[in-house]
Amino acid sequence: MTDLVTRVAPPRAPALRRAAPALLGYVAVRALGLLVLAVWTAARGKSAYTLLTARWDALWYTRVAELGYGYEVRLPNGDVHSNLAFFPLLPWLERLLHALTPLSYASAGFCVSLVASLAAAWGIFAVAERVYDRRAGVCAVLLWAVLPVGIVQSMAYSESLFTALAAWALYAVLTGRWPAAGALAALAGLTRPVGIAVVVAVWAAGVVSFVHRRSSPDARGARTGGRAPSPLQDARVERVGSPDGAPDTPRAPAVAPATPVAPVASAASAVLGMVLAPLGAAGYVLWVGHRTGKGPLGYLDVQAGWRNGFDGGAAFACFVADRFQTVPGAFAGAAIVTGVALVLWLYAVCVRQRQPLPLLVYAGAVTALALCASSYFGSKPRLLLPAFPLLLPLALALARSRTSRAVLVVAGAAALSAGYGAFWLNGTGPP
C-alpha cells in the first residue's frame, strides 16, 4: 500500500498579515529612494521636497485643488495648455486633506501619494497571490518598487493613486466582487485618462462571465446548488503549509473554487459592476465637453492643445528613428528599442502563461495607450508604471529562485533605482 496522507491546509492568515512582508519590503525600497534623492539634491543645493511636490504635473494638480478648473497657459507656438487635461480625483483628495489638516495642497498631494502607493503595493500583492502564491506576490511588489522610474510612486502625481484603484478593481473582478470592481473602476476613471483600461478589463471579464454562464451545461445551477468554475480564474498551484514552518509544498494545479452565489444574484451584480465601471471616465469627459462647448469630444480638443493624442505609435516611431541620426543619439535609440521590445516580450509571456483575462486586457490597454500616444515621449516609462501585470512573469521566476539570490537581485535593483531616480529628478525629470 502507498502511504498517502491527506493534509488539510491551515486557515489563511489575515490579509494584512499575509501582505506584511511585501509592504515592509516596499517601504524599505521607497525609503532608500527618498534618502538617496535627499542626499543628491542637498549636494546640488536643491530641495528634494520641491522636486516631489511642486514641479511638473504636481503643480497642475495643486492648482486645480486650490483654484478649480479654468486655468490655461497659451504658448508662443499657439498651443493651449488647459488644466482640464488633468482628471479630478487627486485634486479632490488634496482639497479634502487640506481642509481637514494644516497641510498645504502640495503636502496633501504628497501624503495622498504615499498612502496610495502602499495601497497599490497591497493590491499588487493581492492580485499576484491570487494568481500564483504569496511568495510571488511579495516578489511582484518588490519588482514594482524597484522599477527605474519608481520614484514617481512617491511624487504628488496620480500614478500611485491610479495603480491602487486599478489593482484592487482587478482583484475584485478575480474574486467575483462585481459592484466593488465597478466602483473602483469608476474612481480609476476619475484619476487618469488611462482609466479606460480598467473599464475595458471589467467589461471584458463581465462579457466572458455571461458567455460562460450561458454555455454551462447547468446554466441555472439549480440542480447542483452551485455553478461551474469561472474562466476568469485560471488554474494555479495550491500550496499546503507544513506545521513546522517549512517552505510550502506545491500540490497539483487546481481551479480556484467559485464563489457560492446564486446565479441570478451573480448576474445582477456583474451587470451592476459593468454599469458602474465607465461612469467616472465618461462623466468627466462629458463634463469637459459641456464646459468647453465642444460636445462629447471636447476632451480630445483639450488634449490636442497639449499636442497629445493617439496615433497608433507613428509619432513615437519617428521620434525613435530620429535618435539614430547621430552617434550619441543612437545609443539612446537602441535603449528605447530594447525597452519597448522587453515590454512586448513580457506581455507575450503573460499571454503564454495564461494570466486571467482581466489582467491581460488591462495590461494590454495600458501598454497600447502608453506606447501609441503621440507626444511626451520621455513620459513613456512613467505611463507604463501602472501596467504591473507585466511584472508577474518576472515575479514568478524570482519567487522560484533561491531566497539569497532573490534578495541579491532586489537589493541591487533597489540601489540602481534609487540612484537613477535621484539623477532623473535632478535632471530633466518627468514632463
Short mmCIF file of C-alpha atoms in Angstrom, two decimals:
data_model
loop_
_atom_site.label_atom_id
_atom_site.label_comp_id
_atom_site.label_asym_id
_atom_site.label_seq_id
_atom_site.Cartn_x
_atom_site.Cartn_y
_atom_site.Cartn_z
CA MET A 1 0.00 0.00 0.00
CA THR A 2 1.11 3.53 -0.63
CA ASP A 3 1.36 5.77 2.36
CA LEU A 4 -0.85 8.66 1.31
CA VAL A 5 -1.58 11.30 3.89
CA THR A 6 -4.12 13.99 3.21
CA ARG A 7 -3.17 17.18 4.94
CA VAL A 8 -5.63 19.98 5.42
CA ALA A 9 -4.28 23.44 4.72
CA PRO A 10 -4.24 25.64 7.82
CA PRO A 11 -6.59 28.63 7.95
CA ARG A 12 -5.35 31.56 5.92
CA ALA A 13 -3.77 34.36 7.90
CA PRO A 14 -5.50 37.76 7.89
CA ALA A 15 -4.96 39.69 4.67
CA LEU A 16 -2.75 42.37 6.20
CA ARG A 17 -0.53 39.80 7.91
CA ARG A 18 -0.06 37.92 4.64
CA ALA A 19 0.85 41.14 2.85
CA ALA A 20 3.12 42.45 5.62
CA PRO A 21 6.44 41.19 4.14
CA ALA A 22 5.59 42.76 0.79
CA LEU A 23 4.57 46.07 2.37
CA LEU A 24 7.63 46.22 4.62
CA GLY A 25 9.89 45.47 1.67
CA TYR A 26 8.14 48.13 -0.37
CA VAL A 27 8.58 50.74 2.36
CA ALA A 28 12.29 49.86 2.64
CA VAL A 29 12.85 50.27 -1.12
CA ARG A 30 11.00 53.56 -1.30
CA ALA A 31 12.76 54.88 1.82
CA LEU A 32 16.09 54.13 0.17
CA GLY A 33 15.00 56.00 -2.94
CA LEU A 34 13.92 59.05 -0.94
CA LEU A 35 17.12 59.01 1.12
CA VAL A 36 19.34 58.93 -1.98
CA LEU A 37 17.24 61.69 -3.56
CA ALA A 38 17.58 63.85 -0.43
CA VAL A 39 21.37 63.43 -0.30
CA TRP A 40 21.75 64.02 -4.05
CA THR A 41 19.63 67.17 -4.12
CA ALA A 42 21.24 68.58 -0.97
CA ALA A 43 24.65 68.20 -2.60
CA ARG A 44 23.34 70.23 -5.54
CA GLY A 45 21.75 72.89 -3.34
CA LYS A 46 18.19 71.89 -4.25
CA SER A 47 15.16 70.72 -2.29
CA ALA A 48 14.10 67.11 -2.69
CA TYR A 49 10.67 68.01 -1.31
CA THR A 50 10.17 70.59 -4.03
CA LEU A 51 11.07 68.06 -6.70
CA LEU A 52 8.50 65.66 -5.27
CA THR A 53 5.63 68.07 -4.67
CA ALA A 54 5.98 71.31 -6.61
CA ARG A 55 7.21 70.66 -10.14
CA TRP A 56 5.75 69.46 -13.43
CA ASP A 57 2.30 67.84 -13.18
CA ALA A 58 2.24 68.23 -9.39
CA LEU A 59 1.86 71.99 -9.88
CA TRP A 60 -1.11 71.49 -12.18
CA TYR A 61 -2.84 69.20 -9.68
CA THR A 62 -2.35 71.57 -6.76
CA ARG A 63 -3.60 74.49 -8.85
CA VAL A 64 -6.78 72.56 -9.64
CA ALA A 65 -7.17 71.70 -5.94
CA GLU A 66 -6.74 75.31 -4.89
CA LEU A 67 -8.44 77.28 -7.66
CA GLY A 68 -10.54 74.77 -9.56
CA TYR A 69 -10.69 74.32 -13.30
CA GLY A 70 -10.36 77.07 -15.89
CA TYR A 71 -6.65 77.86 -15.78
CA GLU A 72 -4.71 77.64 -19.03
CA VAL A 73 -1.36 78.67 -20.47
CA ARG A 74 -1.02 79.92 -24.06
CA LEU A 75 2.41 79.19 -25.52
CA PRO A 76 4.15 81.27 -28.22
CA ASN A 77 3.62 78.49 -30.78
CA GLY A 78 -0.14 78.66 -30.29
CA ASP A 79 -0.55 75.60 -28.07
CA VAL A 80 -3.02 75.95 -25.22
CA HIS A 81 -2.26 74.00 -22.05
CA SER A 82 -5.50 73.76 -20.08
CA ASN A 83 -5.80 72.22 -16.63
CA LEU A 84 -8.91 70.43 -17.89
CA ALA A 85 -6.49 67.78 -19.14
CA PHE A 86 -5.97 66.66 -15.52
CA PHE A 87 -8.60 64.37 -14.06
CA PRO A 88 -10.14 65.46 -10.74
CA LEU A 89 -9.82 62.69 -8.14
CA LEU A 90 -6.32 63.57 -6.91
CA PRO A 91 -7.12 67.32 -6.65
CA TRP A 92 -10.33 66.46 -4.80
CA LEU A 93 -8.38 64.42 -2.27
CA GLU A 94 -5.78 67.18 -1.94
CA ARG A 95 -8.52 69.71 -1.25
CA LEU A 96 -10.18 67.42 1.30
CA LEU A 97 -6.95 66.73 3.17
CA HIS A 98 -6.04 70.42 3.10
CA ALA A 99 -9.43 71.27 4.62
CA LEU A 100 -9.07 68.68 7.38
CA THR A 101 -5.41 69.30 8.29
CA PRO A 102 -2.88 72.15 8.37
CA LEU A 103 -1.16 70.67 5.28
CA SER A 104 -0.66 72.74 2.17
CA TYR A 105 -2.14 71.50 -1.08
CA ALA A 106 1.26 70.27 -2.23
CA SER A 107 1.91 68.46 1.05
CA ALA A 108 -1.56 66.96 0.91
CA GLY A 109 -0.80 65.60 -2.56
CA PHE A 110 2.43 64.11 -1.30
CA CYS A 111 0.63 62.39 1.59
CA VAL A 112 -2.08 61.06 -0.72
CA SER A 113 0.57 59.57 -2.99
CA LEU A 114 2.43 57.94 -0.09
CA VAL A 115 -0.73 56.31 1.24
CA ALA A 116 -1.89 55.38 -2.27
CA SER A 117 1.46 53.79 -3.08
CA LEU A 118 1.08 51.48 -0.07
CA ALA A 119 -2.46 50.66 -1.17
CA ALA A 120 -1.14 49.97 -4.66
CA ALA A 121 1.57 47.67 -3.30
CA TRP A 122 -1.02 45.78 -1.27
CA GLY A 123 -3.31 45.49 -4.30
CA ILE A 124 -0.49 44.17 -6.48
CA PHE A 125 0.33 41.62 -3.79
CA ALA A 126 -3.31 40.55 -3.57
CA VAL A 127 -3.56 40.03 -7.34
CA ALA A 128 -0.26 38.15 -7.62
CA GLU A 129 -1.08 35.97 -4.60
CA ARG A 130 -4.46 35.18 -6.13
CA VAL A 131 -2.94 34.21 -9.48
CA TYR A 132 0.17 32.45 -8.13
CA ASP A 133 1.07 32.38 -4.43
CA ARG A 134 2.25 34.51 -1.53
CA ARG A 135 5.94 34.41 -2.45
CA ALA A 136 5.20 35.56 -5.98
CA GLY A 137 3.05 38.32 -4.52
CA VAL A 138 5.94 39.61 -2.43
CA CYS A 139 8.27 39.49 -5.43
CA ALA A 140 5.75 41.34 -7.63
CA VAL A 141 5.53 44.20 -5.14
CA LEU A 142 9.30 44.46 -4.81
CA LEU A 143 9.76 44.46 -8.57
CA TRP A 144 7.21 47.24 -8.91
CA ALA A 145 9.05 49.20 -6.22
CA VAL A 146 12.47 48.90 -7.90
CA LEU A 147 11.40 49.99 -11.36
CA PRO A 148 13.79 52.64 -12.74
CA VAL A 149 11.05 55.28 -12.53
CA GLY A 150 9.81 54.02 -9.17
CA ILE A 151 10.50 57.42 -7.60
CA VAL A 152 7.27 58.62 -9.28
CA GLN A 153 5.39 56.44 -6.79
CA SER A 154 6.49 58.90 -4.09
CA MET A 155 5.66 62.08 -6.02
CA ALA A 156 2.49 64.17 -5.81
CA TYR A 157 1.39 62.58 -9.08
CA SER A 158 -1.65 60.42 -9.82
CA GLU A 159 0.21 57.21 -10.83
CA SER A 160 0.17 55.66 -7.36
CA LEU A 161 -3.48 56.51 -6.77
CA PHE A 162 -4.48 55.12 -10.15
CA THR A 163 -2.44 51.92 -9.70
CA ALA A 164 -4.04 51.31 -6.30
CA LEU A 165 -7.56 51.67 -7.71
CA ALA A 166 -6.74 49.54 -10.76
CA ALA A 167 -5.10 46.75 -8.77
CA TRP A 168 -7.97 46.45 -6.31
CA ALA A 169 -10.52 46.66 -9.12
CA LEU A 170 -8.82 43.74 -10.86
CA TYR A 171 -8.67 41.81 -7.60
CA ALA A 172 -12.38 42.43 -7.10
CA VAL A 173 -13.06 41.01 -10.57
CA LEU A 174 -10.90 37.95 -9.91
CA THR A 175 -12.78 37.26 -6.68
CA GLY A 176 -16.26 37.90 -8.10
CA ARG A 177 -16.92 41.17 -6.25
CA TRP A 178 -18.51 42.91 -9.22
CA PRO A 179 -20.06 46.01 -7.56
CA ALA A 180 -16.74 46.78 -5.86
CA ALA A 181 -14.91 46.27 -9.15
CA GLY A 182 -17.28 48.66 -10.91
CA ALA A 183 -16.99 51.31 -8.20
CA LEU A 184 -13.18 51.12 -8.16
CA ALA A 185 -13.09 51.27 -11.97
CA ALA A 186 -15.26 54.39 -11.85
CA LEU A 187 -12.84 56.01 -9.41
CA ALA A 188 -9.89 54.99 -11.60
CA GLY A 189 -11.69 56.68 -14.48
CA LEU A 190 -11.74 59.89 -12.43
CA THR A 191 -7.98 59.67 -11.85
CA ARG A 192 -6.28 59.38 -15.24
CA PRO A 193 -7.32 59.04 -18.92
CA VAL A 194 -5.90 55.51 -18.87
CA GLY A 195 -8.74 54.64 -16.50
CA ILE A 196 -10.46 53.37 -19.64
CA ALA A 197 -8.13 50.35 -19.38
CA VAL A 198 -9.76 49.32 -16.08
CA VAL A 199 -13.21 49.83 -17.57
CA VAL A 200 -12.39 47.65 -20.58
CA ALA A 201 -10.98 44.94 -18.29
CA VAL A 202 -14.15 44.88 -16.18
CA TRP A 203 -16.35 44.79 -19.25
CA ALA A 204 -14.32 42.03 -20.94
CA ALA A 205 -14.48 39.93 -17.78
CA GLY A 206 -18.21 40.53 -17.47
CA VAL A 207 -18.92 39.52 -21.06
CA VAL A 208 -16.87 36.33 -20.73
CA SER A 209 -18.65 35.56 -17.46
CA PHE A 210 -22.05 35.85 -19.13
CA VAL A 211 -20.96 33.72 -22.10
CA HIS A 212 -19.58 31.08 -19.75
CA ARG A 213 -22.79 31.07 -17.71
CA ARG A 214 -24.93 30.61 -20.82
CA SER A 215 -22.72 27.84 -22.25
CA SER A 216 -22.57 25.93 -18.96
CA PRO A 217 -24.35 22.55 -19.13
CA ASP A 218 -26.24 23.52 -15.99
CA ALA A 219 -26.69 27.21 -16.60
CA ARG A 220 -29.25 27.72 -13.85
CA GLY A 221 -27.23 25.87 -11.21
CA ALA A 222 -30.48 24.83 -9.53
CA ARG A 223 -29.88 21.09 -9.71
CA THR A 224 -26.39 21.16 -8.27
CA GLY A 225 -26.75 24.13 -5.96
CA GLY A 226 -23.67 25.76 -7.45
CA ARG A 227 -22.13 26.88 -10.71
CA ALA A 228 -19.23 25.99 -12.92
CA PRO A 229 -15.82 27.48 -12.20
CA SER A 230 -15.31 30.85 -13.80
CA PRO A 231 -12.92 31.06 -16.77
CA LEU A 232 -11.58 34.27 -15.21
CA GLN A 233 -9.85 32.22 -12.53
CA ASP A 234 -7.15 30.17 -14.23
CA ALA A 235 -5.53 27.14 -12.68
CA ARG A 236 -2.90 27.91 -10.12
CA VAL A 237 -0.67 25.96 -7.80
CA GLU A 238 -2.20 25.42 -4.39
CA ARG A 239 0.22 25.16 -1.52
CA VAL A 240 -0.06 23.29 1.71
CA GLY A 241 1.71 24.77 4.68
CA SER A 242 3.68 22.42 6.86
CA PRO A 243 3.13 22.59 10.62
CA ASP A 244 6.82 23.09 11.39
CA GLY A 245 7.07 26.26 9.32
CA ALA A 246 8.98 24.62 6.45
CA PRO A 247 8.53 26.01 2.94
CA ASP A 248 5.15 25.37 1.37
CA THR A 249 4.77 22.19 -0.66
CA PRO A 250 3.29 22.55 -4.15
CA ARG A 251 0.22 20.50 -4.92
CA ALA A 252 -1.43 19.65 -8.19
CA PRO A 253 -2.85 22.64 -10.05
CA ALA A 254 -6.47 23.31 -9.21
CA VAL A 255 -9.02 25.86 -10.26
CA ALA A 256 -9.95 28.29 -7.54
CA PRO A 257 -13.43 27.41 -6.26
CA ALA A 258 -16.24 29.59 -7.46
CA THR A 259 -17.92 31.89 -5.01
CA PRO A 260 -21.15 30.24 -3.78
CA VAL A 261 -23.52 32.91 -5.02
CA ALA A 262 -26.86 32.20 -6.67
CA PRO A 263 -26.57 32.60 -10.45
CA VAL A 264 -29.31 35.23 -10.65
CA ALA A 265 -27.68 37.35 -7.94
CA SER A 266 -24.29 36.87 -9.55
CA ALA A 267 -25.58 38.01 -12.94
CA ALA A 268 -27.22 41.04 -11.37
CA SER A 269 -24.06 42.01 -9.50
CA ALA A 270 -22.00 41.61 -12.67
CA VAL A 271 -24.37 43.89 -14.55
CA LEU A 272 -24.17 46.42 -11.73
CA GLY A 273 -20.37 46.34 -11.85
CA MET A 274 -20.34 46.81 -15.61
CA VAL A 275 -22.76 49.73 -15.36
CA LEU A 276 -20.73 51.45 -12.65
CA ALA A 277 -17.32 50.97 -14.29
CA PRO A 278 -17.46 53.66 -17.03
CA LEU A 279 -19.29 56.32 -15.01
CA GLY A 280 -16.16 58.08 -13.74
CA ALA A 281 -14.32 58.49 -17.05
CA ALA A 282 -17.47 59.12 -19.06
CA GLY A 283 -18.78 61.63 -16.54
CA TYR A 284 -15.62 63.74 -16.54
CA VAL A 285 -15.15 63.63 -20.33
CA LEU A 286 -18.76 64.69 -20.89
CA TRP A 287 -18.42 67.45 -18.30
CA VAL A 288 -15.33 68.80 -20.07
CA GLY A 289 -17.17 68.72 -23.38
CA HIS A 290 -20.05 70.65 -21.84
CA ARG A 291 -17.73 73.17 -20.20
CA THR A 292 -15.78 73.82 -23.38
CA GLY A 293 -18.91 73.87 -25.50
CA LYS A 294 -17.41 71.36 -27.93
CA GLY A 295 -19.66 68.41 -27.22
CA PRO A 296 -18.77 64.85 -26.18
CA LEU A 297 -15.36 65.03 -27.89
CA GLY A 298 -14.32 68.27 -26.22
CA TYR A 299 -11.75 66.49 -24.07
CA LEU A 300 -9.89 65.42 -27.21
CA ASP A 301 -9.54 69.10 -28.14
CA VAL A 302 -8.11 69.79 -24.69
CA GLN A 303 -5.54 67.04 -25.21
CA ALA A 304 -4.79 68.38 -28.68
CA GLY A 305 -3.83 71.66 -27.06
CA TRP A 306 -1.09 69.72 -25.29
CA ARG A 307 -0.17 68.10 -28.65
CA ASN A 308 -1.23 64.79 -27.20
CA GLY A 309 -3.35 62.15 -28.86
CA PHE A 310 -3.44 58.58 -30.10
CA ASP A 311 -1.82 57.92 -33.48
CA GLY A 312 -1.02 54.20 -33.23
CA GLY A 313 2.60 54.90 -32.33
CA ALA A 314 3.57 56.68 -35.57
CA ALA A 315 4.99 59.78 -33.84
CA PHE A 316 6.84 57.64 -31.32
CA ALA A 317 8.38 55.58 -34.13
CA CYS A 318 9.55 58.76 -35.86
CA PHE A 319 10.99 60.02 -32.58
CA VAL A 320 12.97 56.81 -32.11
CA ALA A 321 14.14 56.82 -35.72
CA ASP A 322 15.45 60.37 -35.30
CA ARG A 323 17.65 59.20 -32.40
CA PHE A 324 19.72 57.19 -34.87
CA GLN A 325 20.72 60.27 -36.85
CA THR A 326 23.69 60.87 -34.55
CA VAL A 327 26.11 58.55 -32.79
CA PRO A 328 25.26 59.63 -29.23
CA GLY A 329 21.56 59.52 -30.05
CA ALA A 330 21.91 56.02 -31.47
CA PHE A 331 22.69 54.69 -28.01
CA ALA A 332 19.52 56.29 -26.66
CA GLY A 333 17.56 54.96 -29.61
CA ALA A 334 18.90 51.46 -29.06
CA ALA A 335 17.96 51.68 -25.38
CA ILE A 336 14.41 52.75 -26.28
CA VAL A 337 14.02 49.94 -28.81
CA THR A 338 15.32 47.44 -26.26
CA GLY A 339 12.91 48.74 -23.64
CA VAL A 340 9.90 48.53 -25.96
CA ALA A 341 10.93 45.03 -27.06
CA LEU A 342 11.17 43.98 -23.40
CA VAL A 343 7.70 45.32 -22.66
CA LEU A 344 6.19 43.50 -25.66
CA TRP A 345 8.05 40.31 -24.77
CA LEU A 346 6.75 40.44 -21.20
CA TYR A 347 3.21 40.83 -22.47
CA ALA A 348 3.69 37.84 -24.77
CA VAL A 349 4.89 35.82 -21.79
CA CYS A 350 1.82 36.91 -19.81
CA VAL A 351 -0.37 35.58 -22.62
CA ARG A 352 1.63 32.36 -22.85
CA GLN A 353 1.33 31.81 -19.11
CA ARG A 354 -2.44 32.28 -19.43
CA GLN A 355 -2.89 35.08 -16.98
CA PRO A 356 -6.56 35.72 -16.15
CA LEU A 357 -8.34 37.66 -18.86
CA PRO A 358 -8.87 40.88 -16.86
CA LEU A 359 -5.11 41.21 -16.28
CA LEU A 360 -4.30 40.63 -19.95
CA VAL A 361 -6.87 43.14 -21.15
CA TYR A 362 -5.82 45.74 -18.60
CA ALA A 363 -2.08 45.39 -19.22
CA GLY A 364 -2.59 45.37 -22.97
CA ALA A 365 -4.70 48.52 -22.88
CA VAL A 366 -2.26 50.40 -20.61
CA THR A 367 0.67 49.39 -22.81
CA ALA A 368 -1.09 50.37 -26.03
CA LEU A 369 -2.18 53.76 -24.66
CA ALA A 370 1.32 54.48 -23.36
CA LEU A 371 3.28 53.45 -26.45
CA CYS A 372 0.84 54.84 -29.00
CA ALA A 373 0.42 58.32 -27.53
CA SER A 374 1.62 60.97 -29.96
CA SER A 375 3.54 63.20 -27.57
CA TYR A 376 5.63 63.38 -24.38
CA PHE A 377 7.91 60.53 -25.40
CA GLY A 378 10.02 60.92 -22.28
CA SER A 379 6.93 60.06 -20.24
CA LYS A 380 6.57 56.55 -21.71
CA PRO A 381 8.25 54.75 -18.77
CA ARG A 382 6.10 56.69 -16.30
CA LEU A 383 2.92 55.95 -18.25
CA LEU A 384 3.77 52.23 -18.14
CA LEU A 385 4.13 52.28 -14.35
CA PRO A 386 0.52 51.11 -13.71
CA ALA A 387 0.97 48.08 -16.02
CA PHE A 388 2.02 45.86 -13.11
CA PRO A 389 0.71 42.58 -14.61
CA LEU A 390 3.70 42.74 -16.97
CA LEU A 391 5.90 42.10 -13.91
CA LEU A 392 4.16 38.89 -12.89
CA PRO A 393 6.28 36.57 -15.11
CA LEU A 394 9.43 38.08 -13.62
CA ALA A 395 7.95 37.83 -10.13
CA LEU A 396 7.16 34.15 -10.66
CA ALA A 397 10.71 33.47 -11.85
CA LEU A 398 12.15 35.37 -8.89
CA ALA A 399 9.87 33.52 -6.48
CA ARG A 400 11.14 30.18 -7.78
CA SER A 401 14.79 31.14 -7.25
CA ARG A 402 16.71 30.75 -4.02
CA THR A 403 15.98 33.30 -1.34
CA SER A 404 19.59 34.51 -1.23
CA ARG A 405 19.60 35.09 -4.98
CA ALA A 406 16.24 36.88 -4.88
CA VAL A 407 17.43 39.17 -2.09
CA LEU A 408 20.60 39.99 -4.02
CA VAL A 409 18.66 40.79 -7.18
CA VAL A 410 16.14 43.01 -5.38
CA ALA A 411 18.85 44.82 -3.37
CA GLY A 412 20.90 45.54 -6.48
CA ALA A 413 17.86 46.73 -8.40
CA ALA A 414 16.78 48.92 -5.46
CA ALA A 415 20.18 50.61 -5.38
CA LEU A 416 20.11 51.25 -9.14
CA SER A 417 16.54 52.52 -8.97
CA ALA A 418 17.38 54.90 -6.13
CA GLY A 419 20.39 56.28 -8.00
CA TYR A 420 18.53 56.66 -11.27
CA GLY A 421 15.54 58.30 -9.59
CA ALA A 422 17.76 60.92 -7.96
CA PHE A 423 19.61 61.54 -11.23
CA TRP A 424 16.36 61.73 -13.19
CA LEU A 425 14.58 64.22 -10.93
CA ASN A 426 17.68 66.42 -10.69
CA GLY A 427 17.85 66.47 -14.48
CA THR A 428 15.00 66.81 -16.94
CA GLY A 429 12.65 64.80 -14.75
CA PRO A 430 9.18 63.64 -15.71
CA PRO A 431 7.30 66.06 -18.01
#
